[in-house]
mmCIF file of N, CA and C in Angstrom:
data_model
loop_
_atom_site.group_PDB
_atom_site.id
_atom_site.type_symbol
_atom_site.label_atom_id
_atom_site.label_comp_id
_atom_site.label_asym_id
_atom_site.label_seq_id
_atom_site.Cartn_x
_atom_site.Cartn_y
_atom_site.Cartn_z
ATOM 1 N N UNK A 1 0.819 -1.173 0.000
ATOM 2 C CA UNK A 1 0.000 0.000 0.000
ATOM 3 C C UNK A 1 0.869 1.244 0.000
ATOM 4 N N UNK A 2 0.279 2.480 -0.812
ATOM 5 C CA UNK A 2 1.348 3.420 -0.560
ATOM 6 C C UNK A 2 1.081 4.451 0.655
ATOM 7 N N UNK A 3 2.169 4.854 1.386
ATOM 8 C CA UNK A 3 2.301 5.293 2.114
ATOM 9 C C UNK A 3 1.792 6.848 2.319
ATOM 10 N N UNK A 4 1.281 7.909 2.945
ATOM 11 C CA UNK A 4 1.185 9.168 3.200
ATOM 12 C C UNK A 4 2.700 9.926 3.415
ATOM 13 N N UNK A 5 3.344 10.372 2.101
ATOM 14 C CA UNK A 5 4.576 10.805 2.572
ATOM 15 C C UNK A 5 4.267 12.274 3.495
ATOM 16 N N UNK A 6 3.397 13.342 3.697
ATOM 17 C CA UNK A 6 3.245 14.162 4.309
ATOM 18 C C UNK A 6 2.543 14.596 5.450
ATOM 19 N N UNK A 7 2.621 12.987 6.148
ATOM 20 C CA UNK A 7 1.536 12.929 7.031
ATOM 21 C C UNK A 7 2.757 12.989 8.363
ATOM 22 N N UNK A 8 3.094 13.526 9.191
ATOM 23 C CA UNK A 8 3.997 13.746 10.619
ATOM 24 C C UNK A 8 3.343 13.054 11.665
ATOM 25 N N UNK A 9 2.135 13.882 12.080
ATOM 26 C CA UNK A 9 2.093 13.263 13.246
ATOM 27 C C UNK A 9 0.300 13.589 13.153
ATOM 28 N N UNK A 10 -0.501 12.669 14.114
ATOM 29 C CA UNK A 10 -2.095 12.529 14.286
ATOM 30 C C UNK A 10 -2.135 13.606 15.774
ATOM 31 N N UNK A 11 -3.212 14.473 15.926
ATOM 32 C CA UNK A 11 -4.082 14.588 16.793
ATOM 33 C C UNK A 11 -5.378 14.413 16.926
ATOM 34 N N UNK A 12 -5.713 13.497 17.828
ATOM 35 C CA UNK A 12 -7.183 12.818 18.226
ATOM 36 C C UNK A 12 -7.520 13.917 19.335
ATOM 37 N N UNK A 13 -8.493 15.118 18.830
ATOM 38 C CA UNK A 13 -9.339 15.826 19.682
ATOM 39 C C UNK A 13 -10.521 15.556 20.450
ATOM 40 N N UNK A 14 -10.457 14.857 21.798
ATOM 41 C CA UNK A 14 -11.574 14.766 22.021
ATOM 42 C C UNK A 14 -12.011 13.209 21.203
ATOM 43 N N UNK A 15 -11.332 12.589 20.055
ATOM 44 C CA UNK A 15 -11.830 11.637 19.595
ATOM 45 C C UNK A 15 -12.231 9.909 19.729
ATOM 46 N N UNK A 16 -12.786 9.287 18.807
ATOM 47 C CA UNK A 16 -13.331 8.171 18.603
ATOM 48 C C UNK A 16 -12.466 7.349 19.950
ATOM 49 N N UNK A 17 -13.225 6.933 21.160
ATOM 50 C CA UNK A 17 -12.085 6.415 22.067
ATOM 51 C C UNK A 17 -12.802 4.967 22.792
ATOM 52 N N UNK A 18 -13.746 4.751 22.322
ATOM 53 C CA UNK A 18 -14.100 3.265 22.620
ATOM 54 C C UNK A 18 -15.162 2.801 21.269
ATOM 55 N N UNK A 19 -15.232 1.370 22.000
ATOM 56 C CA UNK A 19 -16.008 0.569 20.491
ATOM 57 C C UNK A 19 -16.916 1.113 19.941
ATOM 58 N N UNK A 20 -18.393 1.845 20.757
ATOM 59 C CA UNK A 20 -19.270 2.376 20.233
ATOM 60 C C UNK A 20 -19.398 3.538 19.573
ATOM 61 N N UNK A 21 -17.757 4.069 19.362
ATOM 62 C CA UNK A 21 -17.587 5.425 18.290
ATOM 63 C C UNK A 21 -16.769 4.604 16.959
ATOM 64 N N UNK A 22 -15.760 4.221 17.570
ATOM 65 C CA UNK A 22 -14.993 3.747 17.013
ATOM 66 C C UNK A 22 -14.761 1.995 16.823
ATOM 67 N N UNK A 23 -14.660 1.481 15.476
ATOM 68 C CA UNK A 23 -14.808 0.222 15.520
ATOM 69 C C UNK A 23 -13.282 -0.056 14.566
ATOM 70 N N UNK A 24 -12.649 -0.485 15.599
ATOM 71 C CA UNK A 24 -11.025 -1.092 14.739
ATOM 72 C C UNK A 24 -11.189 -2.507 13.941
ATOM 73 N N UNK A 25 -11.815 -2.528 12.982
ATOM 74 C CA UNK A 25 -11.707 -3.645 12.039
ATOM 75 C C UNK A 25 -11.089 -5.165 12.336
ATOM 76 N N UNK A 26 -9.703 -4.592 13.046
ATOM 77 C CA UNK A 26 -8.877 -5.606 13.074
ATOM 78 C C UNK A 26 -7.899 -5.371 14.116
ATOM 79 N N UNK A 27 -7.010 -6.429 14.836
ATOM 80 C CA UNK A 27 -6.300 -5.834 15.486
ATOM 81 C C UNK A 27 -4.828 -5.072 14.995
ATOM 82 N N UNK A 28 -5.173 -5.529 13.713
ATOM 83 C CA UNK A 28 -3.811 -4.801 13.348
ATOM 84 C C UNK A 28 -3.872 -3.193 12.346
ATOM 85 N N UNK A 29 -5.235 -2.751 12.437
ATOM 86 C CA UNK A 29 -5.613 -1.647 11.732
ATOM 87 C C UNK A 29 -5.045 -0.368 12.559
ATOM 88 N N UNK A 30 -4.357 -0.552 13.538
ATOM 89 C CA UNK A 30 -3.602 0.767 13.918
ATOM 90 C C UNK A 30 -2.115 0.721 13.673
ATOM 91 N N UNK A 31 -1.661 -0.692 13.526
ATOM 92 C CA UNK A 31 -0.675 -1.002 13.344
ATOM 93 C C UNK A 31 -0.080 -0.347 11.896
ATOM 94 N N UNK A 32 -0.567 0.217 11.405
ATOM 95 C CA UNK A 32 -0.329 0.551 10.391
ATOM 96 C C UNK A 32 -0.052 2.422 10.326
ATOM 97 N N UNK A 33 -0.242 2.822 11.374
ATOM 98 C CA UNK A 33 0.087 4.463 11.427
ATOM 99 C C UNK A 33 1.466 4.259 11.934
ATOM 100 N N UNK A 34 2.449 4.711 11.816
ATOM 101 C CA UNK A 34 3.238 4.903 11.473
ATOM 102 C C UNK A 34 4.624 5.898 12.397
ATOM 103 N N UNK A 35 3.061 7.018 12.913
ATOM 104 C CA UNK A 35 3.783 8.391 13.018
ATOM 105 C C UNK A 35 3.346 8.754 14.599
ATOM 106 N N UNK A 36 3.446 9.907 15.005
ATOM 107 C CA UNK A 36 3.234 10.045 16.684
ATOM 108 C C UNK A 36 1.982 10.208 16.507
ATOM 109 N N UNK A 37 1.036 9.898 17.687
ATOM 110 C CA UNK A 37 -0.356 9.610 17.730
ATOM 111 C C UNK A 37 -0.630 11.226 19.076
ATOM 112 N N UNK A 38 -1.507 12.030 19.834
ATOM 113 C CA UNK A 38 -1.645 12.891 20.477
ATOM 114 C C UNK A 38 -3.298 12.470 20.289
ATOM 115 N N UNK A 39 -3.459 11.697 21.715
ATOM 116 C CA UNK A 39 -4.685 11.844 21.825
ATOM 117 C C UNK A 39 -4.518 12.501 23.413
ATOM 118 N N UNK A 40 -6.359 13.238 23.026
ATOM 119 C CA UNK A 40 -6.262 14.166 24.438
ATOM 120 C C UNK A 40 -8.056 14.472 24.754
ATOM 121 N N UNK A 41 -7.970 14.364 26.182
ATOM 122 C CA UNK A 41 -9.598 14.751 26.300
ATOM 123 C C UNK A 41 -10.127 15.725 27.343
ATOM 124 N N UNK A 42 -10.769 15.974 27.441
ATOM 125 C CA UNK A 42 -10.718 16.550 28.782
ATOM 126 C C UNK A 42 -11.632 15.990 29.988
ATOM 127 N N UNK A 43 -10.881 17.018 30.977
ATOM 128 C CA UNK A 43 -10.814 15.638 32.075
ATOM 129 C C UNK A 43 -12.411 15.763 32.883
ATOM 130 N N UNK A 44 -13.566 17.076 32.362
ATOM 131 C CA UNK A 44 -14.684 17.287 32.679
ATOM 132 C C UNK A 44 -15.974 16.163 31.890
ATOM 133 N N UNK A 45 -15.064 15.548 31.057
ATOM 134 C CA UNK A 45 -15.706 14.696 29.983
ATOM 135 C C UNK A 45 -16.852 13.493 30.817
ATOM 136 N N UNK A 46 -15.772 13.132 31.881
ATOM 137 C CA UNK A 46 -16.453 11.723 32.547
ATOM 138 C C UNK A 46 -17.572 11.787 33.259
ATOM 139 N N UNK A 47 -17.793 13.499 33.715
ATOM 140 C CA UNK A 47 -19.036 13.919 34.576
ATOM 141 C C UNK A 47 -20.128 14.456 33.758
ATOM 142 N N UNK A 48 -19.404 14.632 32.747
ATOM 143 C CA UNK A 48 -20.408 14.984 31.367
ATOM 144 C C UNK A 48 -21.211 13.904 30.911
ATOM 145 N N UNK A 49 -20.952 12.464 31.479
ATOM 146 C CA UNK A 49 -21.879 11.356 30.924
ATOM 147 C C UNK A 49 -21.183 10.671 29.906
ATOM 148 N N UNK A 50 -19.728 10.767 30.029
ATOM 149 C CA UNK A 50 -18.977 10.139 29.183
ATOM 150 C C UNK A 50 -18.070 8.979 29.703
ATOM 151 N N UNK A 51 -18.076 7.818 29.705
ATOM 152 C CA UNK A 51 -17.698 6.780 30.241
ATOM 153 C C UNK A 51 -16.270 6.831 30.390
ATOM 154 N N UNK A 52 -15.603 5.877 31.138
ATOM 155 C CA UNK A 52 -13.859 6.015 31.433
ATOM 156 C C UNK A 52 -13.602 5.135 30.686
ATOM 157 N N UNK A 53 -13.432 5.658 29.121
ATOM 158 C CA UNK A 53 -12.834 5.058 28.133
ATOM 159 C C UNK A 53 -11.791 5.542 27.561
ATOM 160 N N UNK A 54 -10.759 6.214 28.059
ATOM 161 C CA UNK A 54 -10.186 7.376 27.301
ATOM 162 C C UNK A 54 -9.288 6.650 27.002
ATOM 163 N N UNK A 55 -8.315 5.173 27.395
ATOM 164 C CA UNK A 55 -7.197 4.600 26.881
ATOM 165 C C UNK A 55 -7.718 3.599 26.002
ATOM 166 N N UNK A 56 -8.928 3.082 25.503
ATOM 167 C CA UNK A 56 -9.208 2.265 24.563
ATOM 168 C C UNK A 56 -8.357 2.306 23.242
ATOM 169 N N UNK A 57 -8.351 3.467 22.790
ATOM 170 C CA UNK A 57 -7.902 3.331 21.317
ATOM 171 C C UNK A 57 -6.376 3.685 21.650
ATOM 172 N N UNK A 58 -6.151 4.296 22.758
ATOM 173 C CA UNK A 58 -4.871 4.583 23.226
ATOM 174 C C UNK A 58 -4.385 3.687 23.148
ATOM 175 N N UNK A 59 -4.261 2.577 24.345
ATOM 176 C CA UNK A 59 -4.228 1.065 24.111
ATOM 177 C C UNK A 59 -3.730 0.310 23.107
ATOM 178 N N UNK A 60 -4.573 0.452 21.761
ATOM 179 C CA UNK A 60 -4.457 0.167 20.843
ATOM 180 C C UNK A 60 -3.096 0.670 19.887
ATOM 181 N N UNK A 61 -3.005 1.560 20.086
ATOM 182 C CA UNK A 61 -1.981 2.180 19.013
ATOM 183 C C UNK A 61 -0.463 2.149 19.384
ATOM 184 N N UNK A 62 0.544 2.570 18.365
ATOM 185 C CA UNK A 62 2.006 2.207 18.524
ATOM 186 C C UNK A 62 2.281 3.435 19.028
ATOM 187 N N UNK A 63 3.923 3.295 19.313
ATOM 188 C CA UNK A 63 4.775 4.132 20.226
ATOM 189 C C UNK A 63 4.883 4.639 18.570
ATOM 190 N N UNK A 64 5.174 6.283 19.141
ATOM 191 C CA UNK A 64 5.284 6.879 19.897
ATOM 192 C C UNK A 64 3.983 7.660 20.049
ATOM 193 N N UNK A 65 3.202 7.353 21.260
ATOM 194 C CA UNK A 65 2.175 7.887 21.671
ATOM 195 C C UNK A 65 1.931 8.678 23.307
ATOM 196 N N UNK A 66 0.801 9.765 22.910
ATOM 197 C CA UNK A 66 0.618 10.474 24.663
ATOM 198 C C UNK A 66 -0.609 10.381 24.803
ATOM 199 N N UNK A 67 -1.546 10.218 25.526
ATOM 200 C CA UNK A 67 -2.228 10.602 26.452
ATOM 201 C C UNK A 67 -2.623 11.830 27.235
ATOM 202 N N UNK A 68 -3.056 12.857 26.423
ATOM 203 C CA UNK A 68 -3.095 14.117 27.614
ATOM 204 C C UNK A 68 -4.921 14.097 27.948
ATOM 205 N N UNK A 69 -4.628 14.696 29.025
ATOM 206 C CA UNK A 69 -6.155 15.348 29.639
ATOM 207 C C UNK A 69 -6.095 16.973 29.960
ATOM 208 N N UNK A 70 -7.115 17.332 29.516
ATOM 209 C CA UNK A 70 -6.762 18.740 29.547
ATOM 210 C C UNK A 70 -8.081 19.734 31.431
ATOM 211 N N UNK A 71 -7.355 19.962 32.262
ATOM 212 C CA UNK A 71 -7.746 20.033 33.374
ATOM 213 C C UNK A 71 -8.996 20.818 33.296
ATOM 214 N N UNK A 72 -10.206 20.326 33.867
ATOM 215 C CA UNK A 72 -11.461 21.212 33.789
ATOM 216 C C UNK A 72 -11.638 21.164 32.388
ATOM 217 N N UNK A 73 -11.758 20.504 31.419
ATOM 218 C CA UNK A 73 -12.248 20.661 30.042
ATOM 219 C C UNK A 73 -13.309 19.671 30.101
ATOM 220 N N UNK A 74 -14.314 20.173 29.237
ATOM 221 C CA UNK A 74 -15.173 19.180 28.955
ATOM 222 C C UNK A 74 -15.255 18.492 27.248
ATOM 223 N N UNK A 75 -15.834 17.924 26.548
ATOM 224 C CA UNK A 75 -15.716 17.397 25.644
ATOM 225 C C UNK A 75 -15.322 18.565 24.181
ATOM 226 N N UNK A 76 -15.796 19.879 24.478
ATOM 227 C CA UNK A 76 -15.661 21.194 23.062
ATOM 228 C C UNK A 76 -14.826 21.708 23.713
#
């Protein structure tokens, strides 16, 4: 397959972070990015009615990856 030569690095805003947003095909469908991953949510999200899913897709994906939470944020 050809590659994204201008693709650096992903930020996941707020994004797709468990099965019922996001459905990984396969287990090896992340295996295939390449580049640094920046997922981040905020940390008002979980009282907002949003479940403690925030390392699901995290989980999933290759080094070199972070994890941020952004303090008092809610999902916008």
């Amino acid at each position: 397959e050809k590659a994204v030569a201008n693709l650096k690095a992903i930020v996941a805003l707020s994004g797709p972070v468990n099965s019922k947003v996001y459905r990984v095909l396969s287990k090896n469908d992340l295996q295939r990015v390449r580049v640094p991953i920046l997922f981040e949510y905020g940390e008002r999200e979980t009282a907002d009615g949003r479940g403690n899913d925030k390392k699901w897709l995290y989980d999933k994906a290759n080094e070199p990856k972070v994890l941020f939470c952004i303090k008092d944020a809610n999902h916008l």
